[in-house]
Every structure is written in C-alpha cells, then in structure tokens.
Short mmCIF file of C-alpha atoms in Angstrom, two decimals:
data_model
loop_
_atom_site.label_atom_id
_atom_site.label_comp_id
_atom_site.label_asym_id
_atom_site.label_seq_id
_atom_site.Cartn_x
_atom_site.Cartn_y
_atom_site.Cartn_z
CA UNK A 1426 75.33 80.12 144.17
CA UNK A 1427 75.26 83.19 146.23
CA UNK A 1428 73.18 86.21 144.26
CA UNK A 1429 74.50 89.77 142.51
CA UNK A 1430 77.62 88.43 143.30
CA UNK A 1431 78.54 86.93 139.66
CA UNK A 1432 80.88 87.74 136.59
CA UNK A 1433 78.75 88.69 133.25
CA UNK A 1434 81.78 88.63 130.09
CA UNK A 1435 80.33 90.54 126.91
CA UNK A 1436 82.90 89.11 124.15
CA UNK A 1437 82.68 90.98 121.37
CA UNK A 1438 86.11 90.08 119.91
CA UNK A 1439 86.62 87.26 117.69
CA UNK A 1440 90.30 87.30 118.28
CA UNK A 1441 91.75 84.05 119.69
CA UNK A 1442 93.60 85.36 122.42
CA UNK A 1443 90.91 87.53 123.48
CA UNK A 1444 88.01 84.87 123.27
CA UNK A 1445 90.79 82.65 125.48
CA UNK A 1446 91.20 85.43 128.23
CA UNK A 1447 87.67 85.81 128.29
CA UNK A 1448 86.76 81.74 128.92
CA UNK A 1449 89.68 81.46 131.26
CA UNK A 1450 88.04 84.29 133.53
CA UNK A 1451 84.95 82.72 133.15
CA UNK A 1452 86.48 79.49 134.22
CA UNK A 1453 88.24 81.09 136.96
CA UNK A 1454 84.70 82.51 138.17
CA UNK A 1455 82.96 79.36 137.89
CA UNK A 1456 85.32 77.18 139.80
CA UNK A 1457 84.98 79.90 142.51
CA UNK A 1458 81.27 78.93 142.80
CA UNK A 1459 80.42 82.51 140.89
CA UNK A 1460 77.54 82.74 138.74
CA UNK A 1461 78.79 83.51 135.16
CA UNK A 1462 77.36 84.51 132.34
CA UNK A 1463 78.72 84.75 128.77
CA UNK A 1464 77.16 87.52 126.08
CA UNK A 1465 78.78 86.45 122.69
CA UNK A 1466 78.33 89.41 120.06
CA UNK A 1467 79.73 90.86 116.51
CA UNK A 1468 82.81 88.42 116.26
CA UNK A 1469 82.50 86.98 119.66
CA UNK A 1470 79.73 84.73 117.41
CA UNK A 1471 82.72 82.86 116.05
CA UNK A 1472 83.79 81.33 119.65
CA UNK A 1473 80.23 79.20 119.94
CA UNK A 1474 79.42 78.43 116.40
CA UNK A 1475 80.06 75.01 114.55
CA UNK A 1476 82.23 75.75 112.22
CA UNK A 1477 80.44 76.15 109.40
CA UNK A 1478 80.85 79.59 107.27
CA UNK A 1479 77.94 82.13 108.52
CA UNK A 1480 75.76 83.36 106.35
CA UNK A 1481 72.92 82.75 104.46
CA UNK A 1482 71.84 85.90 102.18
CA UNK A 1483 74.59 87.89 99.99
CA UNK A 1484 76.55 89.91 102.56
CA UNK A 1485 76.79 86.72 105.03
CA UNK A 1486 78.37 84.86 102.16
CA UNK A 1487 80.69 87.57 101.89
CA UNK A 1488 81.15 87.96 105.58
CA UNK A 1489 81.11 84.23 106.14
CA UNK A 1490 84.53 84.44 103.57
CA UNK A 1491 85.93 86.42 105.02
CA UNK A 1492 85.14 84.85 109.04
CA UNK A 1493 84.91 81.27 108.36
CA UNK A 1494 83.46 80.31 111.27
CA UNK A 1495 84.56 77.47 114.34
CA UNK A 1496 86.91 78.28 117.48
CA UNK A 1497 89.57 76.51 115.71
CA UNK A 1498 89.86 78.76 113.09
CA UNK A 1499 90.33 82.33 115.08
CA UNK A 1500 93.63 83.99 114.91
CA UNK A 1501 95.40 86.44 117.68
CA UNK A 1502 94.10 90.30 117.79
CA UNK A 1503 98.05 90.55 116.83
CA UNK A 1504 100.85 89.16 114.18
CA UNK A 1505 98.15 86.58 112.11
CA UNK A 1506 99.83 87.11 109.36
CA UNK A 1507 97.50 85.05 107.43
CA UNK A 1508 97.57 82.19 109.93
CA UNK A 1509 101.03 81.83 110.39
CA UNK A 1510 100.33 84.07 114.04
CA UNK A 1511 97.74 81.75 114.64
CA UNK A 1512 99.90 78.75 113.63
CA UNK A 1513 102.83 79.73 115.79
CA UNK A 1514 100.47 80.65 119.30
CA UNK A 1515 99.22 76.99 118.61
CA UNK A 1516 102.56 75.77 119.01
CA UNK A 1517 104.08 77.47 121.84
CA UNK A 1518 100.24 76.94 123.68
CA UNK A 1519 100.95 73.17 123.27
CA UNK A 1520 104.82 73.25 123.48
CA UNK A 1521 103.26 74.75 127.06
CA UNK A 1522 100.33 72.90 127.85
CA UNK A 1523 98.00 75.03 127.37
CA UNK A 1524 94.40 74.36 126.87
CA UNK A 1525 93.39 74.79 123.21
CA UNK A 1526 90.14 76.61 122.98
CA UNK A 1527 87.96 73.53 122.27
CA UNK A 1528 88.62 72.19 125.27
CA UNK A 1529 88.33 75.38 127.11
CA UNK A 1530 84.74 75.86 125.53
CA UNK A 1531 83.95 72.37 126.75
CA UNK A 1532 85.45 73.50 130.73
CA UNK A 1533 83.39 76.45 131.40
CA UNK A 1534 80.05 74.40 129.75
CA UNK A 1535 80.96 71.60 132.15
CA UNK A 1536 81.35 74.28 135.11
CA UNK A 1537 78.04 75.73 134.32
CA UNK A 1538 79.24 79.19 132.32
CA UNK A 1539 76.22 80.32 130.50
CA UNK A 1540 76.76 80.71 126.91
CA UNK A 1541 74.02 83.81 125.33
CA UNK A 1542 73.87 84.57 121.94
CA UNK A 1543 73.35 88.49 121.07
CA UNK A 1544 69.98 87.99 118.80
CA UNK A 1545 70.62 91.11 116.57
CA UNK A 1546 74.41 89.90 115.85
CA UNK A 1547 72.98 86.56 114.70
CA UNK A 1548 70.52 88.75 112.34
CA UNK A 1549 73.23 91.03 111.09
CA UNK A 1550 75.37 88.19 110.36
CA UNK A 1551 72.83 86.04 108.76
CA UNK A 1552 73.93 83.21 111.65
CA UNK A 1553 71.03 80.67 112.43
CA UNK A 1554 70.67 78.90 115.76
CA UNK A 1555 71.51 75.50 114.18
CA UNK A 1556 75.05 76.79 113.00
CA UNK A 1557 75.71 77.73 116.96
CA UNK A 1558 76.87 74.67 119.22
CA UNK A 1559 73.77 72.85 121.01
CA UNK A 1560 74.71 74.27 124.66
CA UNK A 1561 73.82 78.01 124.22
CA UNK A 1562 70.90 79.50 125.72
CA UNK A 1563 68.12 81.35 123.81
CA UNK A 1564 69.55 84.06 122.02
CA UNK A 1565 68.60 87.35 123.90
CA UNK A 1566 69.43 90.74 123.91
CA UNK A 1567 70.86 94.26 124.99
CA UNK A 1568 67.83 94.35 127.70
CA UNK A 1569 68.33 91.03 128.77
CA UNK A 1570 72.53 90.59 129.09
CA UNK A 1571 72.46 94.14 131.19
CA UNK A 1572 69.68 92.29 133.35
CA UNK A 1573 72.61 89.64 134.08
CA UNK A 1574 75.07 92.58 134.29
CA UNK A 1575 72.74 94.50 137.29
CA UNK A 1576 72.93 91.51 139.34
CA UNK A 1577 76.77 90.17 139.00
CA UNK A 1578 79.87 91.92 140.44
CA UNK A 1579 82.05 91.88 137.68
CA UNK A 1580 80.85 92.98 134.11
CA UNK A 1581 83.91 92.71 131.84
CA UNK A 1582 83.66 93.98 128.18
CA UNK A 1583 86.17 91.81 125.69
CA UNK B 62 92.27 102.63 152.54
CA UNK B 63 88.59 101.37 152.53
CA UNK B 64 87.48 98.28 151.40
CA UNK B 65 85.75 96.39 148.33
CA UNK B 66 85.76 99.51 146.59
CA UNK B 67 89.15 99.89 144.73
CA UNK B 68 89.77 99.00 140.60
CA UNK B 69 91.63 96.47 139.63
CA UNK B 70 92.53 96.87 135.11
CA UNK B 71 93.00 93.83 133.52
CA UNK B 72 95.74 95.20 130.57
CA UNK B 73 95.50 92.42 128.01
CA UNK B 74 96.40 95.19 125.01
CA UNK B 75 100.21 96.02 124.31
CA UNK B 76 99.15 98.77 122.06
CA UNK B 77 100.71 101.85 123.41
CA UNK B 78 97.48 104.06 123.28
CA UNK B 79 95.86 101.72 125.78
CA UNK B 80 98.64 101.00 128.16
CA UNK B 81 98.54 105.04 128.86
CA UNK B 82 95.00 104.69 129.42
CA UNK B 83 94.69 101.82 131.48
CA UNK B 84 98.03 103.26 133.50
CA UNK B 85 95.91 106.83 133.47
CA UNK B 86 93.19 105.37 135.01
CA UNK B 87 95.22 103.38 137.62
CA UNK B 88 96.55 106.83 138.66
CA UNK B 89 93.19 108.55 139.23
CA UNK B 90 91.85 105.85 140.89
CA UNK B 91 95.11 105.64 143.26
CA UNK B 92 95.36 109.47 143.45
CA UNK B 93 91.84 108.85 144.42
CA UNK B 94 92.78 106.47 147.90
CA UNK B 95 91.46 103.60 146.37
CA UNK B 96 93.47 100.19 146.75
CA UNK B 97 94.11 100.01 142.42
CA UNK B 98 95.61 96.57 140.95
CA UNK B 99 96.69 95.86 137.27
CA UNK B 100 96.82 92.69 136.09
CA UNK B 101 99.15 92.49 133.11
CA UNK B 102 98.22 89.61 130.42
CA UNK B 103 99.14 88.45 126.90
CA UNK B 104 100.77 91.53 125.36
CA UNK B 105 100.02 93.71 128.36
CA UNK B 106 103.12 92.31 129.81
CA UNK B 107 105.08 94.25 127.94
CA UNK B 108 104.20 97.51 129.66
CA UNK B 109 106.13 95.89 132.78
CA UNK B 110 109.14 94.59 130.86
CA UNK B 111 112.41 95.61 131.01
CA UNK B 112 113.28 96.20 127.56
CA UNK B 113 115.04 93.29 126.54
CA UNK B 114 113.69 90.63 123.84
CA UNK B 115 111.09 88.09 125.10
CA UNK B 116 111.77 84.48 125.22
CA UNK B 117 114.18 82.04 125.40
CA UNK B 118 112.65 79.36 123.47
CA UNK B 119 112.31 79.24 119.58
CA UNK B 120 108.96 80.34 119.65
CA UNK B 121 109.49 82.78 122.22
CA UNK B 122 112.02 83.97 119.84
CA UNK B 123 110.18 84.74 117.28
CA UNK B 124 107.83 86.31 119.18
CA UNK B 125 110.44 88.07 120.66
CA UNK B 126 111.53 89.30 117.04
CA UNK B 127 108.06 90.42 116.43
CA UNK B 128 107.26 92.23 119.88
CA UNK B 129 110.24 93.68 121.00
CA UNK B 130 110.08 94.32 124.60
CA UNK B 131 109.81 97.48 126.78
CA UNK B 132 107.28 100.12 127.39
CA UNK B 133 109.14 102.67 125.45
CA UNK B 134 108.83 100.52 121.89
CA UNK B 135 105.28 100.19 121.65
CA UNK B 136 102.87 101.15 119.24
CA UNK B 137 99.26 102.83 119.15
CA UNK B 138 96.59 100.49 118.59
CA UNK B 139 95.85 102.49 114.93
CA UNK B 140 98.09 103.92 112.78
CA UNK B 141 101.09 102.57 113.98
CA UNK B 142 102.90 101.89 110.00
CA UNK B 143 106.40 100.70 111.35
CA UNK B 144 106.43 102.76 114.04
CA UNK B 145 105.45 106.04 112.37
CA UNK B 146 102.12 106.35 114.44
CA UNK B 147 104.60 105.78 117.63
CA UNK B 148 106.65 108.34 116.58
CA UNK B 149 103.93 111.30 115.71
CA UNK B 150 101.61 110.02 118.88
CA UNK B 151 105.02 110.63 120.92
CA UNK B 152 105.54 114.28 118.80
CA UNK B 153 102.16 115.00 119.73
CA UNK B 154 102.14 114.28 123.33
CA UNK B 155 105.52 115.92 123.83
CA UNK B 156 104.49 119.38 122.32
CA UNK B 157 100.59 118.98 124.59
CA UNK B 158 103.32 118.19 127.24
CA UNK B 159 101.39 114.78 128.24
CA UNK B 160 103.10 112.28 130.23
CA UNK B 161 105.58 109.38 128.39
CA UNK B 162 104.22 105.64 129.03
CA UNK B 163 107.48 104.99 131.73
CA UNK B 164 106.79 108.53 133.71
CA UNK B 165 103.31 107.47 134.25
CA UNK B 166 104.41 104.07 135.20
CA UNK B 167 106.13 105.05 137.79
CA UNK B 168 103.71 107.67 138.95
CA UNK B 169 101.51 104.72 139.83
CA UNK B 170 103.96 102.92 141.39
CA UNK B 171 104.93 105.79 143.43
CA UNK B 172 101.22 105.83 143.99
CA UNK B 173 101.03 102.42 145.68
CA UNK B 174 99.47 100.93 142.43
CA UNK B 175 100.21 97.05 142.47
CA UNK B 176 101.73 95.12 139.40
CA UNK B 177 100.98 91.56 138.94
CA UNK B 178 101.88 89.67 135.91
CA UNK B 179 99.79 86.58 134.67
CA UNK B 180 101.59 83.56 135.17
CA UNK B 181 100.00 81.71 132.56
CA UNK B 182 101.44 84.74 130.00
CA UNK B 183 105.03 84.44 131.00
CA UNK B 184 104.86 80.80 130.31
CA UNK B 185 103.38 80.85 126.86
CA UNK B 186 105.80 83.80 125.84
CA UNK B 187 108.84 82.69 127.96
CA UNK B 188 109.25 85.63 130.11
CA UNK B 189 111.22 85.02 133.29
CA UNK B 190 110.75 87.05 135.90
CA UNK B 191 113.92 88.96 135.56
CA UNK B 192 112.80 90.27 132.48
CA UNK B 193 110.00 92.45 134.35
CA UNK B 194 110.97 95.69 136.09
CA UNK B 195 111.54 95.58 139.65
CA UNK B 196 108.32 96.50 141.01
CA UNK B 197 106.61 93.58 140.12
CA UNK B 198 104.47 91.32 142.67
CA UNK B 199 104.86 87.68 142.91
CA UNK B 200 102.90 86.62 138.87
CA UNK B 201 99.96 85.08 139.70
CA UNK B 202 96.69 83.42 137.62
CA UNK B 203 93.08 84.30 136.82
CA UNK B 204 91.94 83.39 140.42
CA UNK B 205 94.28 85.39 142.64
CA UNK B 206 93.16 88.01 139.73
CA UNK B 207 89.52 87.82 140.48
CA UNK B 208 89.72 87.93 143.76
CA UNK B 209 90.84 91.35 143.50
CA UNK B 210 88.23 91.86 140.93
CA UNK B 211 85.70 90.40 143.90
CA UNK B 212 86.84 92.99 146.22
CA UNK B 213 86.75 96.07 143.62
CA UNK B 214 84.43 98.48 142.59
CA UNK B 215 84.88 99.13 139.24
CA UNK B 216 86.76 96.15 136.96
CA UNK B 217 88.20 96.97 133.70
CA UNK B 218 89.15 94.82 131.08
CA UNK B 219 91.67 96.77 128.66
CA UNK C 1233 66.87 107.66 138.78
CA UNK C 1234 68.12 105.39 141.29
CA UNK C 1235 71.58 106.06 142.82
CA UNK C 1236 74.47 104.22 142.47
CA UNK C 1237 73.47 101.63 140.45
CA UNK C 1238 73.97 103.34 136.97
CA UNK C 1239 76.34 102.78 133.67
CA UNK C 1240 79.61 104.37 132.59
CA UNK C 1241 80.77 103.31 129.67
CA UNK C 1242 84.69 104.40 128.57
CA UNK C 1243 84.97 104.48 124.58
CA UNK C 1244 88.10 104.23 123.46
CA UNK C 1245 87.79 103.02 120.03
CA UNK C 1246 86.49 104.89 116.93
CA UNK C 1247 85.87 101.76 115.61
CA UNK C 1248 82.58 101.63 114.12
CA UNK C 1249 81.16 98.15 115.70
CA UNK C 1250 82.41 98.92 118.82
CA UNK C 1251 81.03 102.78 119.10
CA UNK C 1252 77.76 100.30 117.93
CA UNK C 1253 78.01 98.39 120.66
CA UNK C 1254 78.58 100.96 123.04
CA UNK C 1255 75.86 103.33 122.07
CA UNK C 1256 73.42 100.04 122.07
CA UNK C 1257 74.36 99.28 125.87
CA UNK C 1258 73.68 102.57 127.06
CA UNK C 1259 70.86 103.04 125.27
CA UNK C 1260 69.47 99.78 127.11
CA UNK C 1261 70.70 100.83 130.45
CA UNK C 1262 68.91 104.41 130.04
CA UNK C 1263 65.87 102.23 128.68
CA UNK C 1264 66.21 100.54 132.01
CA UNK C 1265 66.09 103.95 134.00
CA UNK C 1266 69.70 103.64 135.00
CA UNK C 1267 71.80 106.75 134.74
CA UNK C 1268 73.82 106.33 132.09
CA UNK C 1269 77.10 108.31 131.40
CA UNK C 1270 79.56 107.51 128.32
CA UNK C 1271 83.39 109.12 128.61
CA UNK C 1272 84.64 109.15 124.72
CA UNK C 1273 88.17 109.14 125.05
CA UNK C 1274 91.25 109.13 122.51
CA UNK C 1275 89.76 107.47 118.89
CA UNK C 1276 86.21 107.43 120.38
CA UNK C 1277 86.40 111.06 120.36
CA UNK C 1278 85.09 110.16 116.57
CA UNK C 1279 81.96 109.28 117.92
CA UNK C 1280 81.04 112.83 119.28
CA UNK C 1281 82.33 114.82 116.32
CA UNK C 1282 80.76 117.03 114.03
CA UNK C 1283 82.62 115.60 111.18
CA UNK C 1284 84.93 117.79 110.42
CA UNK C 1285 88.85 116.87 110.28
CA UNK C 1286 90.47 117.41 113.06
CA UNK C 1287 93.50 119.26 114.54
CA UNK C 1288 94.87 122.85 113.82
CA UNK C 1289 98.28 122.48 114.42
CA UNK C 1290 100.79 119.88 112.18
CA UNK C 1291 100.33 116.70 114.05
CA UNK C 1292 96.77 117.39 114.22
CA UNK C 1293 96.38 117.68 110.73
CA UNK C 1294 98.23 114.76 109.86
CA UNK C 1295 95.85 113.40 112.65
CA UNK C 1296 93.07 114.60 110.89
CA UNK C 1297 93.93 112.97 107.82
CA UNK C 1298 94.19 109.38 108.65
CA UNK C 1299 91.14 109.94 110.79
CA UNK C 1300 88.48 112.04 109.44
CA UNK C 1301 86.14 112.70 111.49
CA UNK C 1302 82.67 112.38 112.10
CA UNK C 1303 80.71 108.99 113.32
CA UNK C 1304 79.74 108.49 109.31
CA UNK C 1305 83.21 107.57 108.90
CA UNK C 1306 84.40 105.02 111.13
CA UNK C 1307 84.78 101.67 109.84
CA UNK C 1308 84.61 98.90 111.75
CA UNK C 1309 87.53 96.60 113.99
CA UNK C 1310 87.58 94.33 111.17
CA UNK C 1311 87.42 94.12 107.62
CA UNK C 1312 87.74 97.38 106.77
CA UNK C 1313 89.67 97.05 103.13
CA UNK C 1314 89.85 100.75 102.44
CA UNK C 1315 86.34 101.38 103.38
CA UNK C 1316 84.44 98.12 102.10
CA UNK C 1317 84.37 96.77 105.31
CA UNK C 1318 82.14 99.97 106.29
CA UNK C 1319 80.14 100.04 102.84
CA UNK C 1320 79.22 96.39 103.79
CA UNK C 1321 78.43 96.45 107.20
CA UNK C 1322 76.29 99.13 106.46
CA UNK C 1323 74.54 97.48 103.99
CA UNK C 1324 73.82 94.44 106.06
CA UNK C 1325 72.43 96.74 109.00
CA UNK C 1326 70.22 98.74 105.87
CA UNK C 1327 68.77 95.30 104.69
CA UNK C 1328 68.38 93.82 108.68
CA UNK C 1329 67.04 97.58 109.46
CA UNK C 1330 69.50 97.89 112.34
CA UNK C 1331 69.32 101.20 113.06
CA UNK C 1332 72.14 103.39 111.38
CA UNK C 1333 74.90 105.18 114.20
CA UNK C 1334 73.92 108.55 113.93
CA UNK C 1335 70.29 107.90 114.67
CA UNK C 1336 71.46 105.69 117.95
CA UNK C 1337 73.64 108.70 119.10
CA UNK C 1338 70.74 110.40 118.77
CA UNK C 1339 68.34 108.20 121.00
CA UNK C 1340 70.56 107.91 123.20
CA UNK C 1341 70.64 111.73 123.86
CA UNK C 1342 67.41 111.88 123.41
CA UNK C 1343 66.69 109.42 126.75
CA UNK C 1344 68.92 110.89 128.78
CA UNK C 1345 72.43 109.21 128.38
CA UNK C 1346 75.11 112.17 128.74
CA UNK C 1347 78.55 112.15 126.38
CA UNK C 1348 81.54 113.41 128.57
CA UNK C 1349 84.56 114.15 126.00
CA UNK C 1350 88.12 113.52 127.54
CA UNK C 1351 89.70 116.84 127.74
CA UNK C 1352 93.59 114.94 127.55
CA UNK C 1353 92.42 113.29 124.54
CA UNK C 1354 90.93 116.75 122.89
CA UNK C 1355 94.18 118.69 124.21
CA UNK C 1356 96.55 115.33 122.31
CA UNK C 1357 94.48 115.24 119.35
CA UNK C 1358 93.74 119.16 118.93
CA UNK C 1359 90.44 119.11 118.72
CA UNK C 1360 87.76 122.02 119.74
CA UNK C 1361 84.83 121.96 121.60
CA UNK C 1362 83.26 123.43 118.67
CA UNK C 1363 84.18 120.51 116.05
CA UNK C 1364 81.95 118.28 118.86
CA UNK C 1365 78.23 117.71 119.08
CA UNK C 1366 76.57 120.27 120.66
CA UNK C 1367 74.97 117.53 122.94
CA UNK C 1368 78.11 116.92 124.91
CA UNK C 1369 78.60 117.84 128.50
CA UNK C 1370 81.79 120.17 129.59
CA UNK C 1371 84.81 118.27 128.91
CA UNK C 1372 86.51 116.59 131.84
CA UNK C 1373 89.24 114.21 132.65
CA UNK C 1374 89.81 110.66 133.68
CA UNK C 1375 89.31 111.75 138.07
CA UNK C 1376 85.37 112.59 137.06
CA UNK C 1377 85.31 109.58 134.86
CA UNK C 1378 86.57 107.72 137.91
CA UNK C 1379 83.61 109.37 140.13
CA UNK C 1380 80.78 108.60 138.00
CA UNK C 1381 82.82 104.76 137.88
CA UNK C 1382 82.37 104.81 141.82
CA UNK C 1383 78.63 105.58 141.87
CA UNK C 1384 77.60 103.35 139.00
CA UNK C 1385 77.15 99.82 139.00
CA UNK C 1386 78.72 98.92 135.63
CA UNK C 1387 81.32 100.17 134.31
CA UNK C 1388 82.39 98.94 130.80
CA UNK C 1389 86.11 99.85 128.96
CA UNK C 1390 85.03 99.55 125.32
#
C-alpha cells in the first residue's frame, strides 16, 4: 500500500444508514488498494460490538437500555419510528440487494479496513473489550486516530 | 483550474440546515477556482430532486409519503415540529436577507459546481433519474466518488 | 508550527457529544503542535456562547427559547428526554472523570486552538459578538473557513 495516501473514517454515529455509508467508503477505499482506517466512537461503538447490551455499572445499564447493542439492531438517523424505519430500510435494502450491515462488517475486515476502538468511549459507556467483535485493534485514542489521520488523504467525520 | 486541490462534499443529510451549508461551502470553494464536487447520498438526494414524491415501488412509497421530495420542503436538522422550524428558519433568513436552498443551488451550478447522485441511493429509494433536476451528472457509486475525494484537498462528509 | 499541515474543524451541531468530540480532536491536534482552527457555525454557535439566550428581534427570541444558550446546556444527539439524556451523560463523564465541556473549551484556548464564529450564522440567528466568549477571533464567513481548509491537512465537518 502506497503511504499518506489512505482514508481514516471517525464514525461517531450509531445510526444505520450512517454506519452503512461509512463501511461502504471504507470498502470502496480498500478495494482501491487505500490504506483505511476505522475510529469507532460515542455510538459508532454499536457498529463493532456483539450484541450484547453495554454496560456494566448503573448508567451503562441505563444506557445499554436504551442502545442495546449489535449492528443488527441500529435504526436510520431518520423515520425509526420505534423500529418500524428500521424495519422498512431492511426491506427495500433486500427487496434491492443490498448488503445488510453484517455482511458489510465482514467485507471491509476481509479487505483489510482497520477497525479502532475510541478507549475513553468504551470507559464512558462502561463497554469491555470482550463485548466488541474479536477483529478490532487495541483500543486507542484521540492522539493515536489523528496519527492515522496525518498520514491518509481523506479524513471523513460520520 | 489547478489540480488535486479542489473539495468534493459528500451530502448524506436531507435536513435543510445542512444542505445550505454543504451547498454554502460548495460556493466558496467554487467562487474560490477550485474544481468542487457534491456527491448526493441517502437523504441528500433530495436537495437535487425535482419536487415530486420518491418511488415507485411500495416501499419507495412510503418513503415517498414520509420524505416528500424537493429542496424547497425540507426541514432543519432541530426544531423542525411539522414543519414549524422550516417555516421560522425560512422567516428568519428572509428578513437577514440570506439566500433560499434553490437560489444557492443554482448559484453553484452557475458556478461550475458538479452534481452527482449515488447510484446505490436511487436504487434503494426508487428514484429514476427523471426525478432529479436537470443538472445532474451521470449517478455514479462510492468509487467514482473517491476518486474525486483522491484528487481533492479538503473532503467533507455532511 | 508547521505549515500546511494543520486542523480545521467545522461545528455545526450544538449537540453536546459532538461539540465533545470536536473540542477533544482539536485539543489533540494542538497537543500535536498542529495549528488548529475550529469554525462554529449555525447550532455550534452554542458552543462559543456566554450563555445567555439568544436573539433580539422575534425570531431570535423564539430562537432563543428552544435553544438556550451557553455550552452547559446542550444535550447530546441522542437520548436527550427533556434533559435526562444530558443529566446522565454528565453523570457518567463525573464518575469516569472525563473532563466536563467547559473546562475542554478552555484547554483548548488555553494551547492555542482559535474559535472562528460564522458571521451568516450570528447575522440568521441574531446573536452579538458580545453574548460570545471573549476568546473568539473576529467573526468571518465560510471563504476564510475555506482558506484555513486549503492550508490544513484535515479538515473535519462535525
């Protein structure tokens, strides 16, 4: 892979459409031989954990009720409507062919995308490493995913 | 126009609030001489629609019914309560004489700024290509997308 | 400081976690020794206020009212229920001793990072230079945003 030439994605968002943008670009980027680097954050968590509700301590619990965790459980940034939004995009994504998250996850890890947990998210949200899926790195942070960002091209923030 | 140092705006939002931004910033950076490209995405797309309800399908339907087309019917990103927010954001910018969403649109068009719609977008939310304004380029996907992004300066994901 | 291979950060949002997230990346990029400039625009205008509500004339006011000013205030993108979502977040960053907002505005002034408010956004939103941090550089609009952009090496939209 050539150097400073790579895409760095900071997802934030725990929205399903936006966590699916942001693994299609990184797809896109790693097909075209780009070095690519994902910083998952805040509710970005949600796209690499297990699926198990977060949380450990009081306010996880709480947080974890309210975010119960796993790819397959994130709704749109628009119309959820309590899942039904969710629901529905589900549909027309397979009515379409689309790629479900899952198996987009599964893409970029098999082109190489680097998955980095933000450490101080993890500690806010009371997430351990075991309730993130085995293929992300060490979690890291601000320092260390603006390191990444210095040397890539394209630094999108999702 | 030099090279490898334009922007190119990914507009993923629909939210009226951000369209103006990301279309403000395409007009600086055009104003500017610098080769500017907006790829529209997900609810972005309907900042380059003509007005009329999305979809033909009965997903795109409903999704239609719930996202009425057109640049001149969306929302702000906060506040919107039915429209209210739309209406008092569009009081305020009228009496601090500020731009509407489809005078600045066609400022950057008028400024050379390119339009291309993700093709993966139209599909999920049955848009034909007829029901985009005019000044459209050929829709496209997230490599043709990143190339641009390769070639830019500054990439923006909004 | 090295040229041309600073930060600019855009913040849009007056959402709580995001003006977090934002503050925290420039404060690591002016750790790094990286010139660091942040444009608040539209809601993240919150983040640079004194705290007092906003606008003089109607709209303003009514402006004012659904967004109070004042970086205390903001709640975050998700969750907020009224205000709980805020109570709790900030109750998980007490017990995880992440450091509160006000005091990471504050190191980030206090290493260099410089706070450009949008003039558009203050002339929209009727807001005063004097109901914004003293801190903040002259307002300015999005063509110097767009020249800091050029000269920096990342530049996020948050």
């Amino acid at each position: 892979m050539a150097k400073d030439d790579g895409v760095t994605i900071i997802v934030m968002s725990g929205d399903m459409d936006k966590v699916m943008a942001a693994l299609n670009i990184a797809i896109g980027a790693a097909a075209a031989g780009k070095e690519t680097n994902m910083f998952f954050t805040f509710w970005g968590i949600k796209a690499i954990q297990k699926g198990n509700p977060t949380g450990k301590g009081f306010y996880g619990k709480m947080m974890g009720l309210m975010n119960r965790g796993g790819i397959n459980t994130i709704g749109p940034s628009r119309f959820n409507f309590g899942g039904i939004g969710r629901w529905m995009f589900k549909q027309m994504m397979k009515q379409h062919k689309i790629t479900p998250l899952e198996e987009l996850r599964q893409t970029a890890i098999d082109l190489g995308v680097k998955f980095w947990p933000c450490e101080m998210s993890m500690q806010v949200m009371e997430i351990d490493v075991d309730n993130l899926i085995d293929e992300v790195e060490k979690s890291c942070g601000v320092a260390t995913m603006l390191e990444m960002a210095f040397h890539s091209k394209v630094t999108l923030f999702i």
